[in-house]
Short mmCIF file of C-alpha atoms in Angstrom, two decimals:
data_model
loop_
_atom_site.label_atom_id
_atom_site.label_comp_id
_atom_site.label_asym_id
_atom_site.label_seq_id
_atom_site.Cartn_x
_atom_site.Cartn_y
_atom_site.Cartn_z
CA MET C 1106 -59.12 280.53 165.78
CA LEU C 1107 -58.54 277.73 163.04
CA SER C 1108 -54.99 276.37 162.71
CA LYS C 1109 -53.97 275.40 159.21
CA LYS C 1110 -54.14 271.92 160.23
CA GLU C 1111 -57.89 272.31 161.10
CA LYS C 1112 -58.69 274.24 157.85
CA GLU C 1113 -57.39 271.52 155.91
CA LEU C 1114 -59.51 268.94 158.19
CA ILE C 1115 -62.61 271.01 157.29
CA ALA C 1116 -61.61 271.31 153.75
CA GLU C 1117 -61.50 267.49 153.52
CA ILE C 1118 -64.66 266.95 155.27
CA CYS C 1119 -66.70 269.34 153.30
CA GLY C 1120 -65.13 267.50 150.21
CA LYS C 1121 -66.72 264.26 151.29
CA LEU C 1122 -70.54 266.04 152.30
CA THR C 1123 -70.57 267.65 148.65
CA PRO C 1124 -71.37 264.55 146.47
CA VAL C 1125 -73.98 263.78 149.21
CA ALA C 1126 -75.30 267.01 150.02
CA GLU C 1127 -78.71 266.29 149.65
CA ASP C 1128 -78.62 263.32 151.98
CA ILE C 1129 -76.67 264.80 154.44
CA GLY C 1130 -78.70 267.95 154.61
CA SER C 1131 -82.12 266.60 154.63
CA ASP C 1132 -80.93 264.08 157.49
CA ALA C 1133 -79.54 266.88 159.52
CA LEU C 1134 -82.92 268.89 158.95
CA LEU C 1135 -84.99 265.63 159.77
CA ARG C 1136 -82.83 265.20 163.24
CA MET C 1137 -83.41 268.64 164.16
CA PHE C 1138 -87.23 268.51 163.39
CA ALA C 1139 -87.60 265.28 165.75
CA THR C 1140 -85.41 266.32 168.55
CA PHE C 1141 -86.02 269.97 168.77
CA PRO C 1142 -89.77 270.63 167.59
CA GLY C 1143 -89.76 274.36 167.85
CA THR C 1144 -87.73 274.36 164.65
CA LYS C 1145 -90.51 273.33 162.68
CA THR C 1146 -92.12 276.54 162.97
CA TYR C 1147 -90.02 277.88 160.37
CA PHE C 1148 -90.94 275.48 157.83
CA SER C 1149 -94.81 275.85 157.64
CA HIS C 1150 -94.92 276.66 154.17
CA LEU C 1151 -93.05 273.55 152.96
CA ASP C 1152 -93.79 269.80 153.10
CA ILE C 1153 -90.70 268.54 155.37
CA SER C 1154 -91.73 264.79 155.60
CA PRO C 1155 -88.73 262.32 154.82
CA ARG C 1156 -87.56 262.36 151.20
CA SER C 1157 -90.07 265.06 150.23
CA PRO C 1158 -88.37 267.28 147.13
CA HIS C 1159 -88.67 270.53 149.59
CA LEU C 1160 -86.48 268.57 152.36
CA LEU C 1161 -84.15 267.54 149.88
CA SER C 1162 -83.37 270.57 147.96
CA HIS C 1163 -83.38 272.59 150.96
CA GLY C 1164 -80.97 270.54 152.67
CA LYS C 1165 -78.79 270.71 149.50
CA LYS C 1166 -78.82 274.11 149.49
CA ILE C 1167 -77.44 274.62 153.08
CA VAL C 1168 -74.60 271.94 152.98
CA LEU C 1169 -73.39 273.41 149.59
CA ALA C 1170 -73.53 276.78 151.46
CA ILE C 1171 -71.30 275.43 154.24
CA ALA C 1172 -69.00 273.66 151.95
CA GLU C 1173 -68.59 276.90 149.81
CA GLY C 1174 -67.73 278.70 152.68
CA ALA C 1175 -65.13 276.32 153.77
CA LYS C 1176 -63.19 277.13 150.31
CA ASP C 1177 -61.72 280.38 151.98
CA ILE C 1178 -63.10 280.59 155.74
CA SER C 1179 -60.97 284.44 156.11
CA GLN C 1180 -63.80 285.51 153.38
CA LEU C 1181 -66.56 284.16 155.20
CA ALA C 1182 -68.00 287.75 155.77
CA VAL C 1183 -67.83 288.66 152.06
CA SER C 1184 -69.06 285.21 150.55
CA LEU C 1185 -72.24 284.98 153.14
CA GLY C 1186 -72.99 288.73 152.51
CA PRO C 1187 -76.31 287.97 150.74
CA LEU C 1188 -77.06 285.31 152.89
CA GLN C 1189 -76.70 287.30 156.14
CA THR C 1190 -78.88 289.81 154.67
CA PHE C 1191 -81.35 287.10 153.60
CA HIS C 1192 -81.20 285.64 157.15
CA ALA C 1193 -81.58 289.19 158.81
CA TYR C 1194 -84.22 290.89 156.92
CA GLN C 1195 -86.40 287.92 155.41
CA LEU C 1196 -86.03 284.83 157.31
CA ARG C 1197 -85.31 286.27 160.71
CA ILE C 1198 -84.51 282.78 162.27
CA VAL C 1199 -83.77 283.37 166.32
CA PRO C 1200 -79.95 282.82 165.60
CA THR C 1201 -79.94 279.97 168.79
CA ASN C 1202 -81.38 277.94 166.37
CA PHE C 1203 -78.05 278.03 164.26
CA LYS C 1204 -76.52 276.13 167.10
CA ILE C 1205 -79.07 273.51 166.98
CA LEU C 1206 -78.82 272.85 163.31
CA SER C 1207 -74.98 273.15 163.56
CA HIS C 1208 -75.35 270.36 166.50
CA CYS C 1209 -77.40 268.17 164.18
CA MET C 1210 -75.21 268.66 161.56
CA LEU C 1211 -72.49 267.31 163.82
CA VAL C 1212 -74.43 264.03 164.68
CA THR C 1213 -75.34 263.58 160.65
CA ILE C 1214 -71.56 263.45 159.79
CA ALA C 1215 -70.63 261.13 162.92
CA CYS C 1216 -73.31 258.83 161.40
CA HIS C 1217 -72.00 259.03 157.87
CA MET C 1218 -68.18 259.01 159.14
CA GLY C 1219 -68.07 256.66 161.91
CA ASP C 1220 -64.90 256.43 163.69
CA ASP C 1221 -63.33 258.71 161.12
CA PHE C 1222 -65.00 261.60 162.69
CA THR C 1223 -62.26 262.03 165.20
CA PRO C 1224 -62.31 264.06 168.19
CA VAL C 1225 -60.24 266.67 166.50
CA ALA C 1226 -61.95 266.60 163.40
CA HIS C 1227 -65.16 267.05 165.32
CA ALA C 1228 -63.57 269.96 167.17
CA ALA C 1229 -62.45 271.65 163.67
CA MET C 1230 -65.94 271.34 162.50
CA ASP C 1231 -67.69 272.78 165.50
CA LYS C 1232 -65.49 275.49 165.44
CA TYR C 1233 -65.99 276.29 161.68
CA LEU C 1234 -70.01 275.96 161.94
CA SER C 1235 -69.61 278.29 165.16
CA ALA C 1236 -67.87 280.84 162.99
CA PHE C 1237 -70.51 280.21 160.28
CA ALA C 1238 -73.22 280.74 162.35
CA ALA C 1239 -71.86 283.87 164.02
CA VAL C 1240 -71.24 285.34 160.58
CA LEU C 1241 -74.75 284.81 159.58
CA ALA C 1242 -76.00 286.66 162.18
CA GLU C 1243 -74.04 289.64 161.96
CA LYS C 1244 -76.63 291.76 159.87
CA TYR C 1245 -79.24 290.73 162.42
CA ARG C 1246 -78.73 293.90 164.55
CA MET D 99 -93.22 263.88 185.97
CA VAL D 100 -91.42 263.15 182.30
CA GLU D 101 -94.06 261.15 180.03
CA TRP D 102 -91.98 258.57 178.24
CA THR D 103 -93.79 256.71 175.26
CA ASP D 104 -92.75 252.86 174.80
CA PHE D 105 -90.85 253.67 172.17
CA GLU D 106 -88.78 256.16 173.86
CA ARG D 107 -88.16 253.52 176.62
CA ALA D 108 -87.45 250.61 174.20
CA THR D 109 -85.06 252.59 172.49
CA ILE D 110 -83.17 253.77 175.34
CA GLN D 111 -83.04 250.55 177.03
CA GLY D 112 -81.75 249.31 173.69
CA ILE D 113 -79.08 251.32 173.28
CA PHE D 114 -77.47 251.01 176.98
CA ASP D 115 -78.02 247.18 176.62
CA LYS D 116 -75.79 246.99 173.42
CA MET D 117 -73.59 249.81 175.53
CA GLU D 118 -69.84 249.09 175.26
CA TYR D 119 -69.31 251.18 178.66
CA GLU D 120 -65.37 250.92 178.73
CA VAL D 121 -65.38 251.94 174.76
CA VAL D 122 -68.11 254.71 174.83
CA GLY D 123 -67.32 256.20 178.26
CA PRO D 124 -63.53 257.03 177.56
CA ALA D 125 -64.42 257.94 174.05
CA ALA D 126 -67.16 260.66 175.13
CA LEU D 127 -65.18 262.18 178.08
CA CYS D 128 -62.02 262.47 175.76
CA ARG D 129 -64.09 264.08 172.99
CA CYS D 130 -65.48 266.59 175.32
CA LEU D 131 -62.10 267.26 176.65
CA VAL D 132 -60.86 267.91 172.89
CA VAL D 133 -63.74 269.97 171.61
CA TYR D 134 -64.27 272.11 174.64
CA PRO D 135 -60.86 272.38 176.02
CA TRP D 136 -62.08 274.66 178.69
CA THR D 137 -63.83 271.22 180.48
CA GLN D 138 -60.45 270.42 181.22
CA ARG D 139 -60.33 272.71 184.22
CA TYR D 140 -62.18 270.12 186.28
CA PHE D 141 -59.45 267.42 185.75
CA GLY D 142 -56.14 269.29 187.17
CA ASN D 143 -55.06 266.29 188.83
CA PHE D 144 -55.53 263.95 185.86
CA GLY D 145 -51.67 264.33 184.61
CA ASN D 146 -51.23 264.84 180.74
CA LEU D 147 -53.80 266.51 179.02
CA TYR D 148 -51.39 268.54 176.55
CA ASN D 149 -52.90 267.51 173.26
CA ALA D 150 -55.50 264.97 171.95
CA ALA D 151 -53.25 262.16 171.60
CA ALA D 152 -52.26 262.66 175.23
CA ILE D 153 -55.61 262.90 176.03
CA LEU D 154 -57.04 259.55 174.27
CA ALA D 155 -54.27 257.80 175.79
CA ASN D 156 -54.76 258.87 179.59
CA PRO D 157 -55.97 256.01 181.69
CA LEU D 158 -57.40 258.27 184.62
CA VAL D 159 -59.69 260.03 181.94
CA ALA D 160 -60.49 256.56 180.42
CA LYS D 161 -61.39 255.25 183.76
CA HIS D 162 -63.23 258.12 184.63
CA GLY D 163 -65.33 258.32 181.28
CA THR D 164 -66.45 254.66 182.19
CA THR D 165 -67.45 255.99 185.89
CA ILE D 166 -69.75 258.71 184.30
CA LEU D 167 -71.28 256.39 181.69
CA HIS D 168 -72.35 253.99 184.49
CA GLY D 169 -73.95 256.94 186.25
CA LEU D 170 -76.42 256.99 183.60
CA ASP D 171 -77.62 253.37 184.73
CA ARG D 172 -79.39 255.24 187.46
CA ALA D 173 -81.49 257.07 185.40
CA LEU D 174 -82.01 253.95 183.29
CA LYS D 175 -83.27 252.15 186.41
CA ASN D 176 -85.44 254.97 187.66
CA MET D 177 -86.85 256.82 184.39
CA ASP D 178 -90.11 257.59 186.47
CA ASN D 179 -88.06 259.47 188.87
CA ILE D 180 -84.67 260.92 187.54
CA LYS D 181 -85.10 264.06 189.38
CA ALA D 182 -84.78 262.09 192.63
CA THR D 183 -82.31 259.83 191.71
CA TYR D 184 -79.65 262.65 190.87
CA ALA D 185 -80.16 264.68 193.84
CA GLU D 186 -77.20 263.48 195.63
CA LEU D 187 -74.89 263.54 192.52
CA SER D 188 -76.43 267.23 192.11
CA VAL D 189 -75.38 268.35 195.35
CA LEU D 190 -71.82 266.56 194.80
CA HIS D 191 -71.35 268.18 191.24
CA SER D 192 -72.36 271.83 192.91
CA GLU D 193 -70.89 271.97 196.36
CA LYS D 194 -67.97 269.77 196.32
CA LEU D 195 -66.81 269.62 192.55
CA HIS D 196 -68.05 273.43 191.51
CA VAL D 197 -68.95 272.31 188.05
CA ASP D 198 -70.52 274.88 185.88
CA PRO D 199 -73.96 272.97 184.74
CA ASP D 200 -73.69 274.17 181.38
CA ASN D 201 -70.75 271.75 180.91
CA PHE D 202 -73.27 268.77 181.59
CA LYS D 203 -74.86 269.68 178.26
CA LEU D 204 -71.49 269.61 176.41
CA LEU D 205 -70.59 266.13 177.68
CA SER D 206 -74.10 264.80 176.66
CA ASP D 207 -73.69 266.31 173.01
CA CYS D 208 -70.10 264.41 172.71
CA LEU D 209 -72.11 261.30 173.98
CA THR D 210 -74.64 261.81 171.29
CA VAL D 211 -71.98 262.11 168.81
CA VAL D 212 -70.03 258.90 169.82
CA ILE D 213 -72.91 256.95 169.69
CA ALA D 214 -74.08 258.19 166.32
CA ALA D 215 -70.82 257.35 165.06
CA LYS D 216 -71.09 253.76 166.66
CA MET D 217 -74.82 253.15 165.25
CA GLY D 218 -74.51 254.92 162.09
CA ALA D 219 -77.79 254.69 159.86
CA ASP D 220 -79.26 252.89 163.01
CA PHE D 221 -79.02 256.30 165.10
CA THR D 222 -82.38 257.53 163.17
CA PRO D 223 -83.85 260.72 163.86
CA ASP D 224 -86.49 259.39 166.20
CA VAL D 225 -83.78 257.47 167.94
CA GLN D 226 -81.63 260.59 168.46
CA ALA D 227 -84.93 262.50 169.66
CA ALA D 228 -85.59 259.89 172.28
CA PHE D 229 -81.79 259.64 173.40
CA GLN D 230 -81.41 263.38 173.73
CA LYS D 231 -84.70 263.49 175.58
CA PHE D 232 -83.24 260.93 177.97
CA LEU D 233 -80.04 262.88 178.51
CA SER D 234 -81.56 266.32 178.64
CA VAL D 235 -83.66 265.09 181.82
CA VAL D 236 -80.45 263.72 183.32
CA VAL D 237 -78.82 267.01 182.59
CA SER D 238 -81.61 269.02 183.97
CA ALA D 239 -81.92 266.67 187.26
CA LEU D 240 -77.84 267.41 187.80
CA GLY D 241 -78.53 270.93 187.79
CA ARG D 242 -81.24 271.11 190.06
CA GLN D 243 -79.65 271.30 193.42
CA TYR D 244 -77.34 274.31 192.44
CA HIS D 245 -77.95 277.57 194.50
#
């Protein structure tokens, strides 16, 4: 359950991330690959070395999707429809990995925002990313 | 036995050498209590945990946060036998404190976020990987004596 204040915090943070979506997204992915090497298995077809075009564009895509969803959180199930289908039938990424990437996103945001990433802001983003991940996994079965 | 590379040992030692225990410890515990409010169940006698501001101002939380962080020093001094080092603390958390071991991971994630916020760009993916490996070994050792 997200309060009005939390939705505002989330929108504010996502607003800060959008202009640097490429950097945030690729950073989060790199952290994930370094700390949880099993996640690399989903990227055997791409070049995921630091600053590679694949990594930058992929990171950007992910962050922009997350930021877009934050504009109207109550409509996530609608706005994520196509991505739900894609993840369920084509990508088939084990959903536990969503949690791992969410954690790495929070770490990236902390590195980026320092002390401005307060406990309350952290809680709000964690809740949003959990909700996002849950909706994304809805069509799996 | 856990294998540590020279990079991992140096990285982890480096983080703790610069550690401000009285700032980071309280910050990590406060963050855990705010982000995962169900963890407050173990702190019933800590007084006012009513909202984030109260938690951040609570002196008992601050003191305990510092204590917990110093608890990691044991692992740092015994990196080649973390399992045995925490046997006693594991029994304490299980038999006396009755803490669900899943919560150790939550606190370790919050500590990671606090360190990340402090170190900024210096908390590179490889540094994070080393730090998280260290914490996951500690977490595993703390959960070992639960039956």
